[in-house]
XYZ file of C-alpha atoms in Angstrom:
659
model
C 18.739 -69.282 57.187
C 21.913 -70.028 55.878
C 22.270 -71.538 52.391
C 24.857 -72.905 50.382
C 24.476 -69.715 48.384
C 24.324 -66.532 50.667
C 21.387 -64.542 50.727
C 23.051 -61.102 49.464
C 24.612 -63.020 46.914
C 21.309 -64.845 45.665
C 19.710 -61.038 45.652
C 22.293 -59.656 43.591
C 22.722 -62.166 40.703
C 19.007 -63.314 41.057
C 16.810 -60.652 42.047
C 13.618 -63.077 40.881
C 14.854 -66.115 43.110
C 12.545 -68.281 45.169
C 13.471 -70.410 48.345
C 10.915 -73.253 48.711
C 10.852 -75.894 51.911
C 9.817 -79.310 51.710
C 5.922 -78.207 52.169
C 6.073 -75.749 49.202
C 6.209 -72.733 51.502
C 8.114 -69.941 50.342
C 11.004 -69.465 52.635
C 12.413 -66.541 50.876
C 11.362 -64.259 48.052
C 13.858 -62.140 45.874
C 13.774 -58.346 45.757
C 12.404 -58.330 41.912
C 9.300 -59.839 42.994
C 8.763 -58.227 46.098
C 8.997 -54.847 44.308
C 6.273 -55.868 42.129
C 4.256 -57.315 44.882
C 4.599 -56.790 48.437
C 2.066 -59.542 49.127
C 4.333 -62.348 47.703
C 6.327 -62.532 51.127
C 7.749 -65.673 53.071
C 5.256 -67.971 54.952
C 2.872 -68.149 52.075
C 2.242 -71.381 49.918
C 3.873 -71.298 46.709
C 0.748 -72.466 44.860
C -0.733 -69.469 45.565
C 1.578 -67.709 43.520
C 3.066 -69.912 41.289
C 2.065 -72.333 38.349
C 4.510 -74.636 36.549
C 4.164 -74.196 32.526
C 7.353 -76.446 31.642
C 8.389 -79.405 32.028
C 4.808 -81.104 32.287
C 5.431 -82.178 35.919
C 3.422 -81.817 39.384
C 4.294 -78.912 41.471
C 5.309 -80.812 44.617
C 8.673 -80.808 46.270
C 9.813 -84.601 45.056
C 9.015 -84.021 41.392
C 10.763 -80.800 41.373
C 13.867 -82.673 43.226
C 13.640 -85.070 40.305
C 13.892 -82.835 37.546
C 16.454 -80.258 39.051
C 18.768 -78.675 36.316
C 15.791 -78.630 33.610
C 14.781 -75.340 32.475
C 11.647 -74.090 34.014
C 9.021 -71.628 32.804
C 6.905 -70.595 35.915
C 3.935 -68.486 35.628
C 3.678 -65.896 38.661
C 0.826 -64.271 39.407
C 2.383 -61.486 41.356
C 1.769 -59.259 38.503
C -0.583 -60.304 35.326
C 1.491 -61.839 32.279
C 4.705 -62.258 34.533
C 6.388 -65.458 33.088
C 9.967 -66.705 34.913
C 12.289 -68.717 33.440
C 15.263 -70.449 35.237
C 16.668 -73.744 36.746
C 15.837 -75.442 40.015
C 18.574 -76.198 42.440
C 18.227 -78.840 45.678
C 20.160 -78.150 48.900
C 20.019 -81.677 50.882
C 21.685 -80.400 53.954
C 19.049 -77.603 54.195
C 15.889 -79.370 52.751
C 15.182 -76.522 50.256
C 14.917 -76.026 46.720
C 16.064 -72.781 44.912
C 14.365 -71.629 41.777
C 17.199 -69.131 40.243
C 15.640 -67.420 37.397
C 14.350 -64.145 35.605
C 11.461 -62.767 33.787
C 10.664 -64.136 30.438
C 10.635 -61.436 27.838
C 10.675 -61.005 23.983
C 10.984 -57.154 23.701
C 11.125 -54.027 25.624
C 7.281 -53.227 25.317
C 6.681 -56.361 27.240
C 9.216 -55.446 30.008
C 7.606 -51.708 30.256
C 4.073 -53.673 30.353
C 5.470 -55.453 33.434
C 6.893 -52.485 34.896
C 10.288 -53.882 34.350
C 13.600 -52.812 33.367
C 17.093 -54.069 32.128
C 18.191 -53.979 35.753
C 15.558 -56.665 36.414
C 17.679 -58.898 34.283
C 20.639 -61.044 35.601
C 24.182 -60.123 34.033
C 24.962 -63.276 32.781
C 21.432 -63.800 30.943
C 22.020 -64.083 27.088
C 18.401 -62.953 26.591
C 19.356 -59.756 28.549
C 22.392 -59.181 26.263
C 20.257 -59.351 23.402
C 17.815 -56.799 24.665
C 20.315 -54.433 25.294
C 21.535 -54.605 21.914
C 18.006 -54.421 20.577
C 17.401 -51.563 22.954
C 20.220 -49.780 21.477
C 19.537 -50.546 18.013
C 15.644 -49.488 18.475
C 16.614 -46.127 19.983
C 18.906 -45.414 17.301
C 16.477 -46.416 14.721
C 13.719 -43.961 16.618
C 16.106 -41.328 16.151
C 16.449 -41.966 12.527
C 12.760 -42.082 12.078
C 12.110 -38.823 14.040
C 14.895 -37.003 12.005
C 13.725 -38.294 8.686
C 10.189 -37.278 9.868
C 11.441 -33.622 10.540
C 13.516 -33.630 7.290
C 10.069 -34.638 5.551
C 7.997 -31.748 7.374
C 10.636 -29.322 6.475
C 10.884 -30.219 2.974
C 7.034 -29.965 2.901
C 7.164 -26.578 4.362
C 9.544 -25.318 2.047
C 7.744 -26.807 -1.026
C 4.671 -25.235 0.440
C 6.355 -21.922 1.221
C 7.703 -21.700 -2.426
C 4.382 -22.883 -4.095
C 2.752 -19.982 -2.367
C 4.949 -17.104 -3.011
C 3.865 -14.905 -5.797
C 7.975 -14.686 -6.612
C 9.577 -17.543 -8.576
C 12.622 -18.672 -7.457
C 15.059 -21.104 -9.324
C 18.557 -22.278 -10.169
C 20.567 -21.953 -13.319
C 24.002 -22.807 -14.648
C 26.661 -20.336 -16.117
C 24.792 -20.803 -19.637
C 21.369 -20.382 -18.450
C 20.316 -23.717 -18.233
C 17.279 -24.375 -15.630
C 18.555 -26.745 -13.002
C 15.483 -25.889 -10.430
C 12.521 -23.732 -10.781
C 9.793 -23.440 -8.249
C 6.153 -24.388 -9.401
C 5.043 -20.478 -9.574
C 6.574 -20.527 -13.353
C 3.534 -22.674 -14.677
C 1.412 -19.864 -14.915
C 3.816 -18.133 -17.277
C 4.989 -21.028 -19.389
C 2.128 -23.382 -19.438
C 4.399 -26.440 -18.359
C 5.111 -27.994 -15.074
C 8.473 -26.674 -13.066
C 9.808 -30.248 -13.467
C 9.303 -30.361 -17.337
C 11.244 -27.079 -17.814
C 14.425 -28.453 -16.264
C 17.191 -28.379 -18.930
C 15.470 -25.544 -20.701
C 17.405 -22.355 -21.026
C 15.951 -19.749 -19.443
C 17.690 -17.014 -21.245
C 15.736 -18.250 -24.192
C 12.505 -17.150 -22.765
C 13.235 -13.635 -22.692
C 13.258 -10.529 -25.109
C 16.379 -10.844 -27.347
C 17.498 -7.213 -25.833
C 17.068 -8.365 -22.116
C 18.258 -11.962 -23.260
C 21.688 -10.321 -24.594
C 22.063 -8.072 -21.638
C 21.677 -11.166 -19.356
C 23.865 -13.462 -21.022
C 26.631 -10.484 -21.212
C 26.576 -10.894 -17.052
C 26.787 -14.756 -17.167
C 29.825 -14.936 -19.461
C 31.486 -12.049 -17.927
C 34.584 -13.577 -16.199
C 34.660 -11.079 -13.473
C 31.316 -12.086 -12.244
C 32.465 -14.350 -9.458
C 31.308 -15.986 -6.232
C 28.654 -14.455 -4.337
C 28.388 -11.567 -7.234
C 24.671 -10.198 -7.501
C 22.896 -8.864 -10.623
C 19.520 -7.246 -11.033
C 17.554 -5.956 -14.007
C 14.056 -5.848 -15.629
C 13.228 -8.414 -18.518
C 10.322 -8.780 -20.854
C 8.598 -12.192 -21.179
C 5.850 -13.446 -23.037
C 3.462 -16.156 -21.582
C 1.895 -19.139 -22.665
C -0.809 -17.203 -23.881
C 1.084 -14.225 -25.619
C 0.595 -11.686 -22.946
C 3.880 -9.723 -22.187
C 5.077 -9.366 -18.834
C 7.758 -7.378 -16.807
C 9.754 -9.327 -14.569
C 12.255 -7.886 -11.713
C 15.245 -10.577 -11.754
C 17.761 -10.670 -9.293
C 20.871 -13.176 -9.655
C 23.229 -14.304 -7.391
C 26.093 -16.493 -7.988
C 26.430 -19.587 -5.742
C 28.060 -21.902 -8.188
C 30.782 -22.529 -5.955
C 28.380 -23.202 -2.795
C 28.497 -26.860 -1.834
C 24.695 -27.407 -1.360
C 23.365 -25.075 -4.084
C 26.224 -25.453 -7.338
C 24.612 -22.754 -9.258
C 23.279 -19.046 -9.699
C 20.176 -18.541 -7.859
C 17.296 -16.252 -9.803
C 14.093 -14.704 -8.290
C 11.845 -13.628 -10.637
C 9.044 -11.235 -9.569
C 6.261 -9.955 -11.850
C 6.329 -6.109 -11.746
C 3.952 -5.775 -14.625
C 0.604 -4.335 -12.913
C 2.890 -2.362 -10.486
C 4.617 -0.517 -13.363
C 1.078 0.036 -14.756
C -0.167 1.591 -11.631
C 2.740 3.712 -11.509
C 2.603 5.055 -14.702
C -0.953 5.602 -14.244
C -0.393 7.414 -11.425
C 2.313 9.804 -13.341
C -0.150 10.228 -16.126
C -2.680 11.546 -13.425
C -0.102 13.666 -11.562
C 1.056 15.233 -14.882
C -2.415 15.823 -16.062
C -3.237 17.631 -12.760
C -0.145 19.702 -12.834
C -0.729 20.895 -16.314
C -4.398 21.363 -15.550
C -3.292 23.867 -12.569
C -0.618 25.602 -14.764
C -3.611 25.915 -17.409
C -5.895 27.347 -15.391
C -3.408 29.835 -13.862
C -2.850 31.047 -17.464
C -6.552 31.132 -18.479
C -7.160 33.585 -15.543
C -4.446 36.199 -16.797
C -5.255 35.423 -20.554
C -9.067 36.207 -19.959
C -8.504 39.433 -18.349
C -6.575 40.369 -21.242
C -8.958 39.094 -23.927
C -11.759 40.972 -22.227
C -9.927 44.150 -22.489
C -9.015 43.152 -26.264
C -12.653 42.401 -27.037
C -14.062 45.203 -25.427
C -12.049 48.000 -27.069
C -12.517 46.376 -30.425
C -16.054 46.070 -29.718
C -16.468 49.906 -28.959
C -14.207 50.581 -32.058
C -16.284 48.618 -34.528
C -19.424 50.157 -33.256
C -17.504 53.587 -34.015
C -16.332 52.538 -37.310
C -18.318 53.049 -40.591
C -19.836 49.314 -41.356
C -18.137 47.614 -44.257
C -15.044 50.150 -43.999
C -11.548 48.716 -43.867
C -11.195 49.860 -40.020
C -14.289 47.511 -39.284
C -13.260 44.883 -41.601
C -10.090 44.970 -39.649
C -11.741 45.158 -36.118
C -14.095 42.338 -37.245
C -11.130 40.047 -37.765
C -9.699 41.267 -34.349
C -12.700 40.068 -32.739
C -12.667 36.709 -34.565
C -9.356 36.035 -33.313
C -10.135 37.430 -29.995
C -13.162 34.825 -29.698
C -11.315 32.058 -31.117
C -8.690 32.707 -28.352
C -11.516 32.695 -25.810
C -12.798 29.328 -26.911
C -9.276 28.075 -26.632
C -9.030 29.446 -23.169
C -12.427 27.802 -22.413
C -11.227 24.192 -23.517
C -8.051 24.754 -21.242
C -10.459 25.606 -18.330
C -12.289 22.822 -19.006
C -9.415 20.440 -19.200
C -8.120 22.056 -15.729
C -11.773 21.449 -14.270
C -12.272 25.439 -13.501
C -15.169 26.045 -15.861
C -18.341 26.472 -14.433
C -20.841 23.464 -15.370
C -24.555 24.361 -15.612
C -26.142 20.929 -14.762
C -29.420 19.808 -16.041
C -31.042 16.488 -16.507
C -31.276 15.486 -19.998
C -31.750 12.853 -22.625
C -28.183 12.124 -24.225
C -30.118 10.259 -26.842
C -31.838 13.140 -27.679
C -28.542 15.487 -27.828
C -27.032 12.859 -30.182
C -29.963 12.277 -32.364
C -30.378 16.582 -32.614
C -26.573 16.566 -33.697
C -26.469 13.902 -36.254
C -27.095 16.548 -39.121
C -24.444 18.923 -37.934
C -21.990 16.326 -37.254
C -22.529 14.596 -40.930
C -21.832 18.150 -42.589
C -18.656 18.154 -39.902
C -17.006 15.455 -41.179
C -17.885 15.743 -44.996
C -18.999 13.702 -47.425
C -15.821 11.070 -47.628
C -17.025 9.840 -44.170
C -20.077 7.474 -43.617
C -21.565 8.449 -40.244
C -24.373 6.766 -38.428
C -25.899 6.472 -35.162
C -27.424 3.656 -33.143
C -29.158 5.108 -30.014
C -31.577 3.164 -29.397
C -29.551 1.140 -26.723
C -30.218 3.927 -24.093
C -33.319 5.388 -22.733
C -31.951 6.807 -19.708
C -31.285 10.210 -18.397
C -27.909 11.702 -17.394
C -26.973 15.008 -15.128
C -24.591 16.896 -17.345
C -23.932 20.583 -19.051
C -25.315 19.935 -22.254
C -23.165 22.217 -23.912
C -20.033 20.520 -22.662
C -21.359 17.127 -23.604
C -22.041 18.027 -27.079
C -18.519 19.342 -27.119
C -17.219 16.122 -25.986
C -19.113 14.248 -28.709
C -17.538 16.871 -31.418
C -14.258 16.254 -30.278
C -14.305 12.551 -30.437
C -16.098 12.324 -33.601
C -13.621 14.781 -35.185
C -10.599 12.733 -33.673
C -12.074 9.745 -35.508
C -12.357 11.614 -38.796
C -8.781 12.495 -38.220
C -7.721 9.215 -38.083
C -8.778 8.489 -41.542
C -7.543 10.905 -43.952
C -8.716 8.993 -46.818
C -12.239 8.602 -45.627
C -14.057 6.016 -43.789
C -16.497 5.090 -41.201
C -17.717 6.446 -37.976
C -20.398 4.686 -36.015
C -21.677 6.222 -32.825
C -23.800 3.910 -30.469
C -25.483 4.521 -27.136
C -25.797 1.867 -24.518
C -27.161 1.580 -20.943
C -24.672 -0.309 -18.850
C -24.695 -1.604 -15.050
C -21.412 -2.349 -13.360
C -21.427 -4.185 -10.043
C -17.765 -3.684 -9.096
C -15.491 -0.308 -9.589
C -13.016 0.028 -12.621
C -10.080 1.452 -13.843
C -10.411 3.564 -16.907
C -7.616 4.197 -19.648
C -6.495 7.137 -17.318
C -6.090 5.288 -13.855
C -9.534 7.158 -12.917
C -11.807 5.076 -10.725
C -15.110 4.489 -12.194
C -17.498 3.368 -9.009
C -20.031 0.598 -9.325
C -23.596 1.914 -10.711
C -25.565 2.665 -13.796
C -24.035 4.537 -16.828
C -25.047 6.088 -20.162
C -21.973 4.838 -22.441
C -21.361 6.514 -25.666
C -18.966 4.661 -28.082
C -17.336 6.265 -31.446
C -15.739 3.720 -33.483
C -13.703 4.449 -36.425
C -11.872 2.287 -39.212
C -8.757 4.275 -39.133
C -5.349 4.041 -38.630
C -5.562 3.082 -34.574
C -3.281 4.297 -32.162
C 0.267 2.832 -30.719
C 0.500 2.380 -26.990
C 3.196 5.113 -26.951
C 0.654 7.511 -28.708
C -2.348 6.512 -26.411
C -0.342 7.099 -23.267
C 0.173 10.663 -24.445
C -3.175 11.456 -26.093
C -5.097 13.050 -23.424
C -2.123 15.599 -22.767
C -2.865 19.045 -23.626
C -0.911 20.311 -26.576
C -0.215 17.037 -27.747
C -0.948 16.197 -31.143
C 0.121 13.829 -33.971
C -1.450 16.177 -36.917
C 1.569 18.410 -37.821
C 2.152 21.707 -37.090
C -0.413 23.968 -37.304
C -3.260 21.229 -37.841
C -4.313 20.832 -34.617
C -3.901 22.313 -31.024
C -3.708 19.275 -29.216
C -6.707 19.978 -26.839
C -9.388 17.873 -28.191
C -8.915 14.971 -26.138
C -7.575 16.788 -23.026
C -10.999 18.804 -23.189
C -12.787 15.498 -23.352
C -10.754 14.365 -20.459
C -11.577 17.093 -18.436
C -15.535 17.476 -19.343
C -16.007 13.587 -18.820
C -13.960 14.092 -15.245
C -16.084 16.675 -14.752
C -19.271 14.861 -15.156
C -17.879 11.957 -12.615
C -17.325 9.590 -15.776
C -14.819 7.669 -17.169
C -13.096 7.044 -20.546
C -12.287 3.711 -21.927
C -10.244 3.177 -25.219
C -9.719 0.051 -27.362
C -7.129 0.701 -30.367
C -4.237 -0.926 -31.953
C -2.147 0.235 -34.942
C -4.251 -0.783 -38.468
C -7.369 -1.690 -36.442
C -9.178 1.394 -35.695
C -10.169 2.826 -32.445
C -13.056 2.241 -30.305
C -13.561 5.601 -27.795
C -16.257 5.011 -24.894
C -17.215 7.716 -22.281
C -19.362 6.758 -19.743
C -21.704 9.058 -18.030
C -23.550 8.357 -14.695
C -27.335 7.608 -14.972
C -29.675 10.251 -13.578
C -33.136 9.205 -11.624
C -34.386 13.133 -11.490
C -37.103 14.540 -13.624
C -35.864 16.258 -17.092
C -34.927 19.850 -16.422
C -37.255 22.592 -17.851
C -36.438 25.109 -20.410
C -34.624 28.235 -19.014
C -36.065 31.323 -18.354
C -35.469 34.061 -20.980
C -34.080 37.255 -19.864
C -36.043 40.210 -19.775
C -35.729 42.748 -22.584
C -33.311 45.716 -22.371
C -34.925 48.919 -21.706
C -32.850 51.801 -23.064
C -32.253 55.148 -21.472
C -32.931 53.975 -17.915
C -29.601 53.581 -16.829
C -29.228 55.829 -13.694
C -28.231 53.382 -11.261
C -24.976 53.661 -9.175
C -22.429 50.951 -9.846
C -19.124 49.895 -8.040
C -16.567 47.957 -9.900
C -14.157 45.890 -8.052
C -11.365 44.068 -9.802
C -7.224 44.333 -9.091
C -6.566 44.797 -13.140
C -6.680 48.473 -13.695
C -7.112 47.707 -17.505
C -10.571 45.929 -16.874
C -11.714 48.670 -14.580
C -11.213 51.085 -17.295
C -13.190 49.179 -20.152
C -15.882 48.649 -17.760
C -15.908 52.013 -16.609
C -16.362 53.094 -20.147
C -18.986 50.763 -21.291
C -21.138 51.117 -18.583
C -20.422 54.581 -18.449
C -21.410 55.302 -22.023
C -24.743 53.775 -20.751
C -25.436 56.645 -18.304
C -24.484 54.629 -15.069
C -23.007 56.502 -12.183
C -19.599 54.775 -12.204
C -17.272 54.065 -8.874
C -14.035 51.264 -9.357
C -11.815 50.244 -6.782
C -8.709 48.092 -7.311
C -8.806 46.943 -3.812
C -11.588 45.227 -1.476
C -10.561 47.771 1.124
C -11.035 50.659 -1.138
C -14.286 49.502 -2.165
C -15.627 48.969 1.535
C -14.868 52.748 1.919
C -16.858 53.361 -1.195
C -19.820 51.558 0.079
C -19.476 53.034 3.520
C -19.545 56.389 1.936
C -21.681 56.284 -1.306
C -25.020 54.929 -2.152
C -24.294 51.963 -4.369
C -26.962 50.073 -6.158
C -25.092 46.927 -7.780
C -21.285 45.711 -6.947
C -19.612 44.160 -10.120
C -17.050 42.283 -8.234
C -14.024 39.866 -9.325
C -13.774 36.788 -7.609
C -10.170 36.205 -6.794
C -8.566 39.656 -5.523
C -5.577 40.363 -3.156
C -6.675 41.216 0.427
C -9.607 38.941 0.554
C -11.732 36.929 -2.146
C -14.925 38.330 -4.033
C -17.149 36.587 -1.362
C -15.706 37.757 1.558
C -15.760 41.219 0.160
C -19.460 40.973 -0.694
C -20.346 39.941 3.036
C -18.335 42.748 4.381
C -20.222 45.211 1.811
C -23.766 43.831 2.463
C -23.130 44.226 6.190
C -22.958 47.886 5.610
C -25.630 47.854 2.963
C -28.074 44.833 2.712
C -29.787 46.306 -0.310
C -27.035 46.192 -2.589
C -27.220 43.881 -5.540
C -24.172 42.069 -6.469
C -22.824 40.666 -10.103
C -19.597 38.266 -9.620
C -17.158 38.116 -12.724
C -14.419 35.564 -13.301
C -12.006 33.904 -15.715
C -10.967 31.344 -13.272
C -11.867 30.110 -9.699
C -11.449 27.445 -7.410
C -14.094 25.085 -6.531
C -14.482 26.037 -3.010
C -15.447 29.964 -3.873
C -17.840 29.049 -6.307
C -19.554 26.624 -4.246
C -20.058 29.895 -1.650
C -21.163 31.786 -4.626
C -23.865 29.232 -5.492
C -24.972 29.265 -1.986
C -25.143 32.843 -1.886
C -27.617 32.728 -5.016
C -25.261 35.074 -6.813
C -24.924 35.278 -10.765
C -21.408 34.895 -12.287
C -20.053 36.559 -15.468
C -17.583 34.696 -16.729
C -14.350 36.344 -18.599
C -14.101 37.225 -21.405
C -17.395 38.644 -22.206
C -18.741 41.113 -24.898
C -19.624 44.647 -23.877
C -23.195 43.696 -25.022
C -23.245 40.818 -22.751
C -21.960 42.949 -19.706
C -24.549 45.609 -20.364
C -27.600 43.137 -20.442
C -26.416 41.259 -17.206
C -25.773 44.137 -15.444
C -29.444 45.348 -16.293
C -30.885 42.028 -15.610
C -29.403 41.967 -12.210
C -30.856 45.570 -11.435
C -34.232 44.664 -12.716
C -34.160 41.993 -10.635
C -34.385 39.385 -13.091
C -31.897 37.009 -10.796
C -33.219 36.353 -7.262
C -30.222 37.156 -4.933
C -31.858 35.598 -1.622
C -29.157 33.168 -0.451
C -29.923 29.404 -1.238
């Protein structure tokens, strides 16, 4: 059918057009409507699809012709909610009505709900133009909102990251004034980061560190992008001193920063741990050195003591020679005690463990300790706080207590009070003592010695346990007192804690692990010496010719048949070729150690008895000696001790069946 308006033109200009005949039957349907609902096709009644909303007229051909030219709103059931707006035109020649319109929509959400787009609006439609403008603005607004959300998320992410960091980040100006500082500063300064803006960062620091930092900021040559790094000291809001690692970068010319970026890292604990590690390493190194010296020194002392004792026995009692030799022996014994302290410090001394009550040890020592400190000092003890037992070497524990009490006495040259207190303590978490040694969880007996003396500075305390370090002046101390305490307590798997301050005195505590074992019984008394029965054959093995000579002389005078060897290989030749009743063997020798020699010798002669001797030995070999149930004679020893121990082994007082 041909109309005044061609079909193609109608479809292009008005995709939602309708053509009705006089019977109100759809003659043509625009492509826009058909794309929404294919059932709305020519030949169907208009009333099946359309209802007039405006104007209020009847939906029939004459009424539509009469009101042609008005603005119509027609509800179309092709799609739920679709309302068409437009005009009705009459073509009298063809006897048809044209509805030229478009969907009525207020926004894009309605268009999308109907399945429509801008292409469905006629190009001359003012509402369409407005919607295009709105869509453009809405898209720009959505983009702006998305960008704002991203920026907000980034800012929150940055704030969370800075807040979670253990470091403190900030920006200061060239005078040190704070422009920004991260929330981590609040723990140090006790104020919010916002409240600190405008304060001088430099004023927070120790005056020496502040002067160094101020010199950098005032240096004209410290230009753009320049860096600086130093350690500074700062007291927090509680008066606790911290060491901070400070890094600065000059970004004053940066268009986004405009200041000097600072990064603060609290390295207080790290420096303390490093110091403790260096302290322990230094003590261990000195211990190794002390042990090595003690080995050779004990050999020399043994020779000196033995020959001096032999000469003294031959001298007239109370004569000048007798008195001189007595002084030599006394000095040698003092040197032996000093060497013993060195070995204890280095943990190379033999420990004879037993289960004992430390409370009983302290109570028994009180009279002696009172005499030791003298009348100027008031010494008291409170031991009722501990009923527990410890596993330890009683002689060493007595020495620990004596050394600590003497140290307390020396801290009060004008007199004062010393208190000894015992307590049972249980800890659930591991601790580091004042030397950085680990004290594991468990039950402990704690002995605390408190004095009212001068106290120690931090610098003195850091070196107090070093061997040969003393503050008592030349000739007034060996510097081995606390070093020995350190070695003995460490040997007992304990810990040392010191609370001290200049002018406030010192609280010295050493912790000993509790023991659940039954108390040890009394040691078996050695058998009496039986004279004139020394007819056995003895082989002495030591790499020191001086020791071989003196042992050969001392035992030879008692009637023993003596053989000596300076090398293990030579000793094995003697055992293979001669009957030997007892081997006196040094633990540390060239070619092989004493235990290896004993094993080879017993393979040749299973009945041979053994007495080991040493002035120093490693823990591994000592464990082998203990497992083999072999007795040890620690150098230096006197001729009387040598004779008695040899006799005891030969008489079977020592069971040598391997444990």
